[in-house]
XYZ file of C-alpha atoms in Angstrom:
560
model
C -1.707 -5.989 -12.607
C -5.217 -4.983 -11.590
C -6.252 -1.423 -12.412
C -6.281 1.135 -9.631
C -9.416 2.583 -8.092
C -11.772 4.380 -10.469
C -11.588 8.162 -10.404
C -14.026 9.946 -8.135
C -16.975 12.039 -9.250
C -16.270 15.089 -11.349
C -15.626 18.230 -9.333
C -15.896 21.830 -10.438
C -12.289 22.960 -10.689
C -10.629 26.015 -12.165
C -9.316 25.426 -15.685
C -5.494 25.239 -15.687
C -3.268 27.832 -17.330
C -1.447 25.345 -19.530
C -3.058 26.772 -22.684
C -2.872 30.455 -21.777
C 0.857 30.962 -22.284
C 2.296 32.834 -25.268
C 2.978 29.626 -27.175
C -0.722 28.766 -26.996
C -1.909 31.916 -28.760
C -2.680 31.709 -32.459
C -1.185 34.189 -34.838
C -3.884 36.417 -36.210
C -3.398 39.498 -38.309
C -4.899 42.866 -37.593
C -4.491 45.502 -34.918
C -8.066 45.023 -33.730
C -7.553 41.322 -33.091
C -4.313 42.053 -31.257
C -6.158 44.581 -29.128
C -8.904 42.042 -28.331
C -6.310 39.442 -27.411
C -4.617 41.826 -24.981
C -7.993 42.728 -23.500
C -8.793 39.039 -22.915
C -5.441 38.411 -21.260
C -5.687 41.446 -19.014
C -9.369 41.195 -18.038
C -9.975 41.205 -14.287
C -13.742 40.644 -14.222
C -16.374 38.863 -16.349
C -17.928 42.092 -17.655
C -14.721 43.082 -19.430
C -14.623 39.689 -21.122
C -18.284 39.725 -22.127
C -17.710 43.050 -23.872
C -15.360 41.220 -26.229
C -18.382 39.625 -27.906
C -19.300 43.022 -29.423
C -15.966 43.381 -31.248
C -16.237 43.147 -35.044
C -12.813 41.449 -35.193
C -13.882 38.617 -32.922
C -12.750 35.232 -34.286
C -13.531 31.742 -33.050
C -10.017 31.565 -31.607
C -10.456 34.727 -29.574
C -13.949 33.664 -28.494
C -12.536 30.354 -27.213
C -9.803 32.191 -25.298
C -12.386 34.562 -23.830
C -14.576 31.690 -22.625
C -11.558 29.982 -21.080
C -10.512 33.176 -19.304
C -14.101 33.743 -18.201
C -14.268 30.267 -16.659
C -11.074 30.875 -14.689
C -12.195 34.263 -13.360
C -15.595 32.852 -12.423
C -13.959 30.049 -10.481
C -11.333 32.216 -8.798
C -13.854 34.870 -7.779
C -16.548 32.306 -6.898
C -19.129 33.977 -9.100
C -22.563 32.660 -10.068
C -22.297 30.888 -13.420
C -26.052 30.911 -14.038
C -26.199 34.640 -14.735
C -23.222 34.348 -17.090
C -24.757 31.480 -19.055
C -27.951 33.482 -19.541
C -26.147 36.628 -20.737
C -26.696 37.238 -24.498
C -23.082 38.336 -24.852
C -21.885 34.959 -23.555
C -24.223 33.197 -25.969
C -22.658 35.231 -28.757
C -19.208 33.950 -27.739
C -20.495 30.379 -27.805
C -22.117 30.801 -31.198
C -18.934 32.283 -32.656
C -16.935 29.264 -31.493
C -19.576 26.818 -32.685
C -19.806 28.338 -36.138
C -16.048 28.139 -36.782
C -14.806 25.493 -34.390
C -12.528 23.923 -36.982
C -10.519 27.171 -37.022
C -9.873 27.158 -33.271
C -6.262 26.284 -32.557
C -5.380 23.210 -30.488
C -4.451 24.894 -27.207
C -7.548 27.152 -27.001
C -9.696 24.191 -28.038
C -8.397 22.054 -25.188
C -8.807 24.915 -22.757
C -12.382 25.312 -23.994
C -13.017 21.606 -23.348
C -11.948 22.144 -19.743
C -13.840 25.420 -19.343
C -17.345 24.408 -20.399
C -17.935 22.056 -17.401
C -16.512 24.723 -15.066
C -19.214 27.078 -16.373
C -21.903 24.442 -15.909
C -22.296 23.770 -19.629
C -22.788 20.385 -21.238
C -25.051 19.118 -23.944
C -24.557 20.081 -27.568
C -21.770 22.623 -27.013
C -19.646 20.170 -25.008
C -20.247 17.346 -27.497
C -19.236 19.590 -30.378
C -15.946 20.479 -28.691
C -15.275 16.849 -27.736
C -15.896 15.714 -31.296
C -13.490 18.303 -32.667
C -10.816 17.244 -30.157
C -11.404 13.598 -31.110
C -10.771 14.380 -34.768
C -7.519 16.170 -33.925
C -5.975 13.659 -31.503
C -3.363 12.433 -33.982
C -2.095 15.984 -34.520
C -1.888 17.023 -30.875
C 1.591 17.474 -29.395
C 2.361 14.906 -26.723
C 2.404 17.531 -23.974
C -1.166 18.548 -24.768
C -2.230 14.916 -25.065
C -0.909 14.257 -21.539
C -2.726 17.289 -20.111
C -5.893 16.185 -21.871
C -5.673 12.685 -20.384
C -5.087 14.128 -16.921
C -8.131 16.398 -17.270
C -10.434 13.662 -18.542
C -9.457 11.268 -15.740
C -9.936 13.990 -13.137
C -13.414 14.732 -14.466
C -14.433 11.069 -14.477
C -15.057 11.245 -18.227
C -16.991 8.252 -19.536
C -17.356 9.050 -23.233
C -15.390 7.995 -26.316
C -12.654 10.586 -25.922
C -10.704 9.122 -22.994
C -10.253 5.608 -24.472
C -8.962 7.189 -27.688
C -6.549 9.402 -25.759
C -5.237 6.357 -23.912
C -4.725 4.505 -27.191
C -2.758 7.417 -28.607
C -0.572 7.534 -25.486
C 0.044 3.787 -25.758
C 1.300 4.300 -29.319
C 3.369 7.421 -28.643
C 5.008 6.480 -25.328
C 8.487 6.547 -26.914
C 8.134 10.332 -27.318
C 8.079 10.784 -23.538
C 11.283 12.517 -22.492
C 10.591 14.250 -19.172
C 10.376 12.788 -15.696
C 7.448 15.000 -14.739
C 5.305 13.730 -17.609
C 6.092 10.088 -16.811
C 5.261 10.593 -13.133
C 1.978 12.366 -13.944
C 0.836 9.622 -16.307
C 1.761 6.798 -13.937
C 0.077 8.472 -10.973
C -3.106 9.697 -12.626
C -3.711 7.764 -15.837
C -1.793 4.489 -15.725
C -4.411 2.579 -13.727
C -6.828 2.839 -16.663
C -4.530 1.094 -19.132
C -2.264 -1.824 -18.125
C -0.566 -1.614 -21.527
C 0.267 2.050 -21.045
C 1.423 1.402 -17.483
C 3.845 -1.292 -18.633
C 5.342 1.110 -21.153
C 5.519 3.884 -18.592
C 7.405 1.533 -16.270
C 9.899 0.874 -19.064
C 10.326 4.605 -19.636
C 10.655 5.257 -15.893
C 13.375 2.600 -15.704
C 15.191 4.405 -18.497
C 14.914 7.754 -16.673
C 15.452 6.387 -13.137
C 18.614 8.390 -12.497
C 16.881 11.677 -13.283
C 13.984 11.483 -10.811
C 14.190 13.762 -7.799
C 13.140 12.380 -4.361
C 9.583 13.709 -4.609
C 9.146 12.121 -8.042
C 10.471 8.841 -6.650
C 7.865 9.170 -3.898
C 5.036 9.706 -6.392
C 6.202 6.828 -8.599
C 6.426 4.435 -5.658
C 2.959 5.448 -4.459
C 1.538 4.954 -7.965
C 2.987 1.440 -8.092
C 1.754 0.652 -4.577
C -1.793 1.912 -5.074
C -2.057 -0.101 -8.289
C -0.393 -3.152 -6.735
C 2.263 -3.242 -9.464
C 5.386 -4.816 -8.013
C 7.783 -3.912 -10.805
C 10.996 -5.149 -9.178
C 13.496 -3.815 -11.774
C 12.028 -0.322 -11.474
C 11.866 -0.476 -7.669
C 15.500 -1.582 -7.536
C 16.591 1.194 -9.867
C 14.672 3.852 -7.931
C 16.153 2.542 -4.675
C 19.692 2.597 -6.017
C 19.492 6.153 -7.310
C 17.685 7.335 -4.185
C 20.615 6.123 -2.111
C 23.000 8.197 -4.248
C 21.243 11.419 -3.276
C 23.173 12.876 -0.328
C 20.625 15.422 0.874
C 18.316 14.497 3.733
C 14.978 13.276 2.438
C 11.852 15.340 3.225
C 9.394 13.858 5.713
C 6.628 13.136 3.116
C 9.169 11.203 1.050
C 10.189 9.137 4.085
C 6.664 8.218 5.155
C 5.218 7.622 1.685
C 8.173 5.525 0.509
C 7.902 3.401 3.618
C 4.183 2.912 2.996
C 4.752 2.063 -0.688
C 7.535 -0.441 0.001
C 5.420 -2.199 2.635
C 2.361 -2.248 0.372
C 4.462 -3.926 -2.327
C 6.368 -6.177 0.127
C 9.585 -4.819 -1.352
C 12.430 -5.007 1.111
C 15.574 -3.079 0.232
C 17.818 -3.091 3.324
C 19.881 0.014 2.528
C 16.795 2.091 1.766
C 14.952 0.858 4.856
C 17.995 1.626 7.003
C 18.107 5.159 5.606
C 14.369 5.653 6.028
C 14.445 4.519 9.652
C 17.552 6.612 10.392
C 16.126 9.814 8.893
C 12.611 9.231 10.188
C 13.633 8.976 13.838
C 14.344 12.715 14.428
C 10.919 13.611 12.959
C 8.954 11.150 15.073
C 7.901 13.705 17.677
C 6.293 15.897 15.018
C 4.093 13.112 13.617
C 0.469 12.505 14.531
C -0.477 9.208 16.247
C -1.977 7.979 12.964
C 1.302 8.641 11.118
C 3.366 6.913 13.804
C 1.056 3.901 13.629
C 1.382 3.771 9.844
C 5.182 3.778 10.136
C 5.136 1.035 12.769
C 2.809 -1.118 10.680
C 4.925 -0.609 7.571
C 8.134 -1.743 9.264
C 6.315 -4.712 10.806
C 4.860 -5.676 7.423
C 8.355 -5.524 5.929
C 9.745 -7.523 8.884
C 12.404 -4.885 9.358
C 13.430 -4.147 12.939
C 15.260 -0.895 13.555
C 15.774 -0.918 17.306
C 16.494 2.815 17.680
C 13.323 3.703 15.761
C 11.251 1.099 17.635
C 12.546 2.513 20.927
C 11.528 5.986 19.755
C 8.030 4.721 18.876
C 7.703 3.142 22.333
C 8.776 6.415 23.962
C 6.366 8.350 21.720
C 3.574 6.067 22.958
C 4.502 6.785 26.586
C 4.746 10.533 25.972
C 1.457 10.708 24.056
C -0.705 8.229 25.940
C -3.669 10.593 26.053
C -3.499 11.332 22.311
C -3.356 7.691 21.238
C -6.694 6.024 20.672
C -7.086 2.461 21.919
C -6.972 1.169 18.320
C -3.768 3.097 17.597
C -2.071 1.777 20.714
C -3.162 -1.748 19.803
C -1.738 -1.286 16.309
C 1.658 -0.297 17.738
C 1.562 -3.252 20.145
C 0.762 -5.692 17.330
C 3.649 -4.262 15.290
C 5.998 -4.853 18.218
C 4.646 -8.384 18.519
C 5.293 -9.161 14.859
C 8.854 -7.844 15.229
C 9.405 -9.525 18.625
C 10.527 -6.164 20.013
C 10.797 -5.567 23.755
C 11.323 -1.851 24.598
C 14.106 -0.982 27.016
C 11.399 0.677 29.128
C 9.471 -2.594 28.974
C 7.915 -2.441 32.436
C 6.684 1.126 32.007
C 5.459 0.527 28.465
C 3.464 -2.629 29.226
C 2.036 -1.156 32.427
C 0.667 1.656 30.302
C -0.681 -0.842 27.734
C -2.440 -2.939 30.379
C -3.903 0.170 31.983
C -5.260 1.448 28.644
C -6.657 -1.990 27.757
C -8.418 -2.442 31.089
C -12.154 -2.519 30.405
C -11.689 -1.571 26.729
C -11.351 -5.062 25.252
C -15.053 -5.336 24.417
C -14.752 -2.308 22.130
C -12.130 -4.002 19.965
C -12.895 -5.841 16.754
C -12.707 -9.644 17.103
C -9.639 -9.918 14.889
C -7.885 -6.951 16.491
C -8.432 -8.357 19.981
C -7.020 -11.700 18.798
C -3.982 -9.908 17.370
C -3.479 -7.946 20.592
C -3.563 -11.003 22.867
C -1.370 -12.941 20.421
C 1.187 -10.100 20.503
C 1.133 -10.045 24.293
C 1.800 -13.806 24.214
C 4.712 -13.327 21.808
C 6.192 -10.693 24.115
C 5.392 -12.807 27.228
C 3.155 -10.085 28.669
C -0.253 -11.786 28.497
C -2.292 -11.892 31.698
C -4.876 -14.575 32.627
C -7.802 -12.225 31.929
C -6.589 -11.763 28.341
C -6.308 -15.526 27.826
C -9.748 -16.161 29.310
C -11.324 -13.544 27.097
C -10.216 -14.972 23.726
C -10.303 -18.666 24.702
C -13.868 -18.527 25.987
C -16.504 -20.505 24.034
C -18.379 -17.266 23.321
C -15.336 -15.734 21.637
C -14.592 -18.913 19.687
C -18.152 -18.866 18.350
C -17.464 -15.529 16.633
C -14.822 -17.161 14.426
C -16.318 -20.601 13.936
C -17.722 -21.099 10.450
C -15.987 -18.039 8.997
C -13.781 -19.180 6.090
C -12.327 -15.783 5.206
C -8.498 -15.505 5.187
C -8.636 -13.038 8.080
C -10.709 -15.443 10.191
C -8.400 -18.366 9.361
C -5.421 -16.278 10.449
C -7.164 -15.341 13.699
C -8.040 -18.985 14.374
C -4.398 -20.006 13.931
C -3.411 -17.290 16.402
C -5.965 -18.717 18.845
C -4.092 -22.035 18.628
C -0.875 -20.193 19.528
C -2.619 -18.413 22.410
C -4.024 -21.738 23.618
C -0.497 -23.217 23.515
C 0.762 -20.271 25.559
C -1.977 -20.895 28.117
C -1.052 -24.614 28.313
C 2.721 -24.285 28.295
C 3.673 -20.864 29.646
C 0.925 -19.841 32.086
C 1.205 -22.218 35.072
C -1.438 -20.415 37.134
C -4.028 -20.355 34.361
C -6.977 -22.701 34.934
C -8.948 -22.272 31.699
C -10.921 -22.140 29.528
C -8.945 -23.784 26.704
C -9.806 -24.623 23.121
C -11.665 -27.958 22.824
C -9.616 -30.952 21.536
C -11.564 -31.087 18.274
C -10.424 -27.565 17.441
C -6.713 -28.403 17.666
C -6.209 -30.475 14.489
C -4.226 -29.267 11.496
C -5.795 -28.698 8.107
C -4.072 -31.747 6.624
C -3.840 -30.227 3.135
C -0.440 -31.765 2.479
C -0.808 -32.120 -1.286
C -1.391 -28.396 -1.625
C 1.547 -27.695 0.704
C 3.821 -29.870 -1.426
C 2.915 -27.898 -4.508
C 4.009 -24.708 -2.738
C 7.175 -26.211 -1.192
C 10.312 -24.072 -1.305
C 13.619 -25.488 -2.622
C 14.885 -25.836 0.981
C 11.708 -27.674 1.989
C 11.954 -30.064 -0.968
C 15.619 -30.683 -0.175
C 14.790 -31.646 3.405
C 12.063 -34.041 2.273
C 14.457 -35.778 -0.081
C 17.543 -35.866 2.168
C 16.200 -36.800 5.605
C 14.847 -40.332 4.911
C 18.206 -41.385 3.444
C 20.208 -39.787 6.249
C 18.122 -41.436 8.979
C 17.818 -44.870 7.394
C 14.249 -44.949 6.160
C 10.919 -43.098 6.094
C 9.576 -45.033 9.132
C 12.076 -43.275 11.366
C 10.570 -39.828 10.891
C 7.374 -37.857 10.424
C 7.291 -35.119 7.825
C 5.108 -32.000 7.664
C 3.747 -32.379 11.179
C 0.850 -30.126 12.251
C 0.926 -29.840 16.032
C -1.850 -28.940 18.453
C 0.149 -25.788 19.260
C -0.543 -24.310 15.836
C 3.037 -24.809 14.644
C 4.080 -26.963 11.703
C 7.251 -29.028 12.038
C 9.105 -29.962 8.849
C 10.201 -33.263 10.357
C 10.015 -35.090 13.705
C 12.536 -37.696 14.864
C 12.883 -39.728 18.092
C 16.466 -40.494 19.176
C 17.465 -42.922 21.888
C 20.133 -42.249 24.480
C 22.811 -43.166 21.904
C 21.335 -40.749 19.332
C 20.048 -43.570 17.148
C 16.690 -42.968 15.457
C 13.711 -44.987 16.659
C 10.445 -45.732 14.783
C 8.657 -42.499 15.569
C 5.124 -43.842 15.082
C 5.509 -46.421 17.853
C 5.394 -43.807 20.597
C 2.742 -41.581 22.078
C 2.652 -38.083 20.619
C 0.842 -35.593 22.891
C 1.689 -32.810 20.466
C -0.571 -34.370 17.792
C -4.383 -34.280 17.630
C -4.380 -38.111 17.327
C -1.455 -40.245 18.476
C -0.554 -43.292 16.343
C 1.539 -45.094 18.974
C 0.936 -46.161 22.554
C 4.452 -46.654 23.963
C 6.032 -44.012 26.189
C 9.454 -42.757 25.187
C 12.302 -44.958 26.485
C 14.494 -43.512 29.257
C 16.950 -41.007 27.816
C 15.115 -40.763 24.478
C 14.389 -37.329 23.017
C 12.108 -35.844 20.406
C 13.799 -33.687 17.791
C 11.901 -31.143 15.703
C 13.518 -30.159 12.418
C 12.547 -26.558 11.728
C 13.152 -24.715 8.514
C 13.642 -20.983 9.005
C 13.355 -18.968 5.826
C 12.920 -15.271 5.104
C 9.463 -14.753 6.685
C 10.778 -15.767 10.113
C 13.855 -13.557 10.211
C 14.611 -9.880 10.340
C 16.266 -8.620 7.184
C 19.689 -8.784 8.806
C 19.200 -12.431 9.704
C 20.314 -11.991 13.306
C 17.128 -12.710 15.158
C 13.853 -14.511 14.826
C 10.778 -12.348 14.694
C 7.545 -12.803 16.642
C 6.154 -16.031 15.185
C 9.495 -17.833 15.114
C 10.386 -16.809 18.635
C 7.068 -18.079 19.989
C 7.373 -21.363 18.065
C 10.815 -21.990 19.549
C 9.597 -21.414 23.102
C 6.498 -23.585 22.764
C 8.308 -26.546 21.219
C 11.093 -26.463 23.792
C 8.598 -26.356 26.671
C 6.770 -29.292 25.026
C 9.987 -31.357 25.260
C 11.494 -30.992 21.790
C 15.116 -30.487 20.891
C 15.309 -28.118 17.931
C 17.335 -28.836 14.825
C 17.105 -25.609 12.849
C 17.881 -25.300 9.163
C 18.076 -22.035 7.226
């Protein structure tokens, strides 16, 4: 899987307290050293800490702890670090550490590594500390190694230390025994090392039952942002999430939905629960959050009618808060799901009113998606068709070979078919004939054929009586591909299909009209992408294809 995004620029952050606890303190003899240690722990301002440098019992350990505490106080109190760096007492603390750095214990050493950048220090002092940490990596407890990796990634470290830390984690992954550590590494470090991420996924699968809902959320987001579709882990997380009876918090609902859609992972029981528990919260969400939820369900091809109704009502109740792009995003989601709200007339009146005069502000692809969705939902008006079928609009897409442009061009074919077949009062413009041909890349399509598609190709010629009695893999001028086309006479006997005119093709092979009583039959293969997860209804594309082909005179023979 590709690595995630690189960490951002280093920020000045307060050093954490993970090395200040009692277990982090070295054992040192002497009442004076104990007194200094208590003074460091209890100091409330930098001056108290700088006084420590005058103590005769000051050791490198105590000096490191003092610098770490000084960095935290400086950050918390938002003090000027320049005056501290120039203070002779601070320089004395640095020199004490530098002279005996090998005697500084692990936890204070790691805290020192974090503290120097917070105090604005780099150069020789930082390199000395990094080198000492590098020498000790093999002896560091795993907990400290994890904290170190998290710190280095957060700082955008680009030296030798981070790669070595990652290698040590790759070798010691079997020592991981806590869900929190696994989640932290996957979320913050895993994108830098595919090998480590694979091992973390194995460990997460082992611990799947122990993750709480928020940890499941963070794991799913880590997988989604790194585009790692680890199906066994996603299935295990889904199963154990469903066993948790308590209602899921809102951030868990929204982030899980986003992660599942990003990974195209459809788990019906989880999606049903997410939609059920999300619905009562819908009124508290911002328009951007509602749009993200709608897009996620549309991407997953999962239609929850109660939730979709609630989103439609939210749009009506918050018309003034929704931007034109947000409203368009909700409309496109409804189009993909072939969802007609119960308040259809009110909803689409509001949509048309908001769109009036705003179309020019929309991105070319978004406007195409909007008009396509209106066509799917049978709500397109002549002005919408004219706008995207005009030569000027076509020119924006012509010559663009990007996947997004190719998708938009295919949708223009569907819109053009709607204008021809379902808009009797529409007078034009239409797409030119030369723009209506299919891509003809049949060899490539055959390589990608599904088992059902291959079965149809093998079975139909034998069932009909020969390959001349059918066309296979037909690209129509409507933008829809037909798996097979057959012409039957009035007695349901197949006729040589290539003998007859074919107005649904860019170029017709035959010249004869169909005999009286003869019918064209389109064999359509409906697989997962065309159906909702429950298999009860066709979604947007399939519904539109059915309508267009029936209006064009086809009988439909559907296979699934």
